[in-house]
Amino acid sequence: MKGEVMWPRLVASKVIKRLGSTNFVADFSSDNSEYIVEIPPHFDKRSLCSDDIIFHHDLEETQNFRVFVNTWNVGGVVPTDDFKVDDLLDTCHTSSCDIYVFGFQEVVPLRATNVLGSESGRISAKWNCLIREALNKKAKENNNGKLFPQEFNCIISKQMVGILISVWVRNDLSSFIKNPSVSCVGCGIMGCLGNKGAVSVRFQLHQTSLCFVCSHLASGGREGDEKNRNSNVGEIFTRTIFPKGPSLELPTKILDHDRVIFLGDLNYRISLPELTTRLLVEKGEWNALLEKDQLRMELMDGQVFEGWQEGIINFAPTYKYYPNSSEYYGRSEKRGEKKRSPAWCDRIIWYGEGLKQLLYDRGESKLSDHRPVKAIFSTQIRVSRKLKKLGTFFLSERFM
């Protein structure tokens, strides 16, 4: 009997230790040393002005960068080799962004063997391969004729059971990325396993810290289930811890970063009777539905999401569809089907100043029972003006 009691605890302890790993996959290894002078790859010496360049440590200027964010619950479906990621990237903004963040949920089916076993890197590698191909194809199209095409590097890719987050930046920005790190929090079975929870990543771009939280919260459409989701969020904010960095000055908690974006299958539902919800969805009356949207009510009440913002939703609920179909699940009332009211389960919200949302929309890929959601942000980044006037130094014979 004692062994039967101890076994789940031992398993949970082992899994928790594995989930807490700070290892992640990237295109290059990154040390945490502070830089003195940063010259991006493909830097054109001829573009320097002829004036002298001097170091000036105290001065900063603000530059705007564009960040693309996508979230998608793929329902445990493994993409085929010829699957096109282009739909995830398809926006009315034709120019490339500087940073791309892809968040996935259920990249593996959430059965016991996957929750308790080791994650296979095969599926995450496949998604990253498809992303790389799509991003660099888009980059070549947008940079046709330029001397140095702006391709993209993966700076962080981390999987916890079914949750996967992958962050990509323009290759000329790679040298300005510092202190990348990850933190995993499981909130699922026994309150700690990784079938639910979040993978959070953070890094510095120039002098500004960015944090992205890819999450899959507790499911359930019954009254009161939203409290479980709120509890998950509280656990994620409390238990997520990042290293302080080499100078011991970096933020360790999610909300202490300069810019924070929370994305994922947040699983919040619409607090209306199912038939009413379906009728309003068919009429496209989004405002009436959003008045009863659980996440919107949480954002207004200011409890676990105090100070958070979300853009205007002008798209249909993203859940739940029949796979490979545009029909919402349960509409045909097939025998044995569980009731699943349409809902905006898949969301992207943000926290902190210096973020402006330019796009908030959904994609139409029918791979899973969820539709992907995408957003584009303009974010202010503090850039140190360390290179001001030293043109003659870099234009000397030593650099020719």
GROMACS .gro file of N, CA and C in nm, residues 220-226 229 268-274 276-277 280 288-298 341-344:
model
   99
  220GLY      N    1  -1.288   2.287  -2.021
  220GLY     CA    2  -1.417   2.272  -1.954
  220GLY      C    3  -1.511   2.385  -1.984
  221GLY      N    4  -1.634   2.349  -2.022
  221GLY     CA    5  -1.734   2.449  -2.056
  221GLY      C    6  -1.845   2.462  -1.954
  222ARG      N    7  -1.829   2.396  -1.838
  222ARG     CA    8  -1.932   2.406  -1.736
  222ARG      C    9  -1.915   2.533  -1.653
  223GLU      N   10  -2.023   2.574  -1.589
  223GLU     CA   11  -2.017   2.693  -1.504
  223GLU      C   12  -1.916   2.672  -1.392
  224GLY      N   13  -1.828   2.767  -1.376
  224GLY     CA   14  -1.726   2.757  -1.271
  224GLY      C   15  -1.592   2.707  -1.320
  225ASP      N   16  -1.588   2.649  -1.441
  225ASP     CA   17  -1.461   2.599  -1.492
  225ASP      C   18  -1.361   2.711  -1.518
  226GLU      N   19  -1.411   2.832  -1.537
  226GLU     CA   20  -1.320   2.944  -1.560
  226GLU      C   21  -1.232   2.970  -1.438
  229ARG      N   22  -0.912   2.792  -1.481
  229ARG     CA   23  -0.822   2.863  -1.573
  229ARG      C   24  -0.755   2.981  -1.502
  268TYR      N   25  -1.090   2.992  -2.237
  268TYR     CA   26  -1.205   3.065  -2.183
  268TYR      C   27  -1.322   3.054  -2.279
  269ARG      N   28  -1.441   3.038  -2.222
  269ARG     CA   29  -1.561   3.012  -2.301
  269ARG      C   30  -1.657   3.130  -2.295
  270ILE      N   31  -1.775   3.112  -2.353
  270ILE     CA   32  -1.880   3.214  -2.354
  270ILE      C   33  -1.990   3.170  -2.259
  271SER      N   34  -2.020   3.253  -2.161
  271SER     CA   35  -2.117   3.217  -2.057
  271SER      C   36  -2.260   3.245  -2.103
  272LEU      N   37  -2.301   3.168  -2.202
  272LEU     CA   38  -2.437   3.174  -2.255
  272LEU      C   39  -2.484   3.032  -2.282
  273PRO      N   40  -2.615   3.008  -2.287
  273PRO     CA   41  -2.664   2.875  -2.326
  273PRO      C   42  -2.612   2.839  -2.464
  274GLU      N   43  -2.592   2.711  -2.487
  274GLU     CA   44  -2.533   2.666  -2.613
  274GLU      C   45  -2.614   2.712  -2.734
  276THR      N   46  -2.816   2.962  -2.767
  276THR     CA   47  -2.803   3.107  -2.784
  276THR      C   48  -2.670   3.143  -2.848
  277THR      N   49  -2.564   3.076  -2.800
  277THR     CA   50  -2.431   3.100  -2.855
  277THR      C   51  -2.426   3.068  -3.003
  280LEU      N   52  -2.613   3.330  -3.216
  280LEU     CA   53  -2.540   3.455  -3.229
  280LEU      C   54  -2.419   3.439  -3.320
  288ALA      N   55  -2.227   4.093  -2.896
  288ALA     CA   56  -2.318   4.031  -2.799
  288ALA      C   57  -2.251   3.910  -2.734
  289LEU      N   58  -2.175   3.835  -2.812
  289LEU     CA   59  -2.104   3.719  -2.757
  289LEU      C   60  -1.991   3.762  -2.665
  290LEU      N   61  -1.918   3.866  -2.705
  290LEU     CA   62  -1.803   3.910  -2.626
  290LEU      C   63  -1.843   3.969  -2.492
  291GLU      N   64  -1.965   4.017  -2.482
  291GLU     CA   65  -2.012   4.066  -2.352
  291GLU      C   66  -2.015   3.954  -2.248
  292LYS      N   67  -2.027   3.831  -2.295
  292LYS     CA   68  -2.031   3.715  -2.204
  292LYS      C   69  -1.906   3.629  -2.218
  293ASP      N   70  -1.805   3.680  -2.284
  293ASP     CA   71  -1.680   3.607  -2.299
  293ASP      C   72  -1.604   3.611  -2.166
  294GLN      N   73  -1.565   3.494  -2.117
  294GLN     CA   74  -1.506   3.484  -1.984
  294GLN      C   75  -1.373   3.558  -1.973
  295LEU      N   76  -1.289   3.553  -2.077
  295LEU     CA   77  -1.162   3.622  -2.070
  295LEU      C   78  -1.183   3.773  -2.070
  296ARG      N   79  -1.274   3.822  -2.155
  296ARG     CA   80  -1.302   3.965  -2.156
  296ARG      C   81  -1.350   4.012  -2.018
  297MET      N   82  -1.433   3.930  -1.953
  297MET     CA   83  -1.481   3.967  -1.820
  297MET      C   84  -1.366   3.968  -1.719
  298GLU      N   85  -1.272   3.874  -1.734
  298GLU     CA   86  -1.155   3.873  -1.645
  298GLU      C   87  -1.068   3.996  -1.669
  341SER      N   88  -1.984   2.422  -2.731
  341SER     CA   89  -2.026   2.551  -2.785
  341SER      C   90  -1.909   2.623  -2.849
  342PRO      N   91  -1.932   2.695  -2.957
  342PRO     CA   92  -1.825   2.775  -3.016
  342PRO      C   93  -1.769   2.875  -2.913
  343ALA      N   94  -1.640   2.901  -2.921
  343ALA     CA   95  -1.576   2.993  -2.826
  343ALA      C   96  -1.445   3.045  -2.884
  344TRP      N   97  -1.404   3.161  -2.833
  344TRP     CA   98  -1.273   3.216  -2.867
  344TRP      C   99  -1.171   3.162  -2.768
   0.00000   0.00000   0.00000
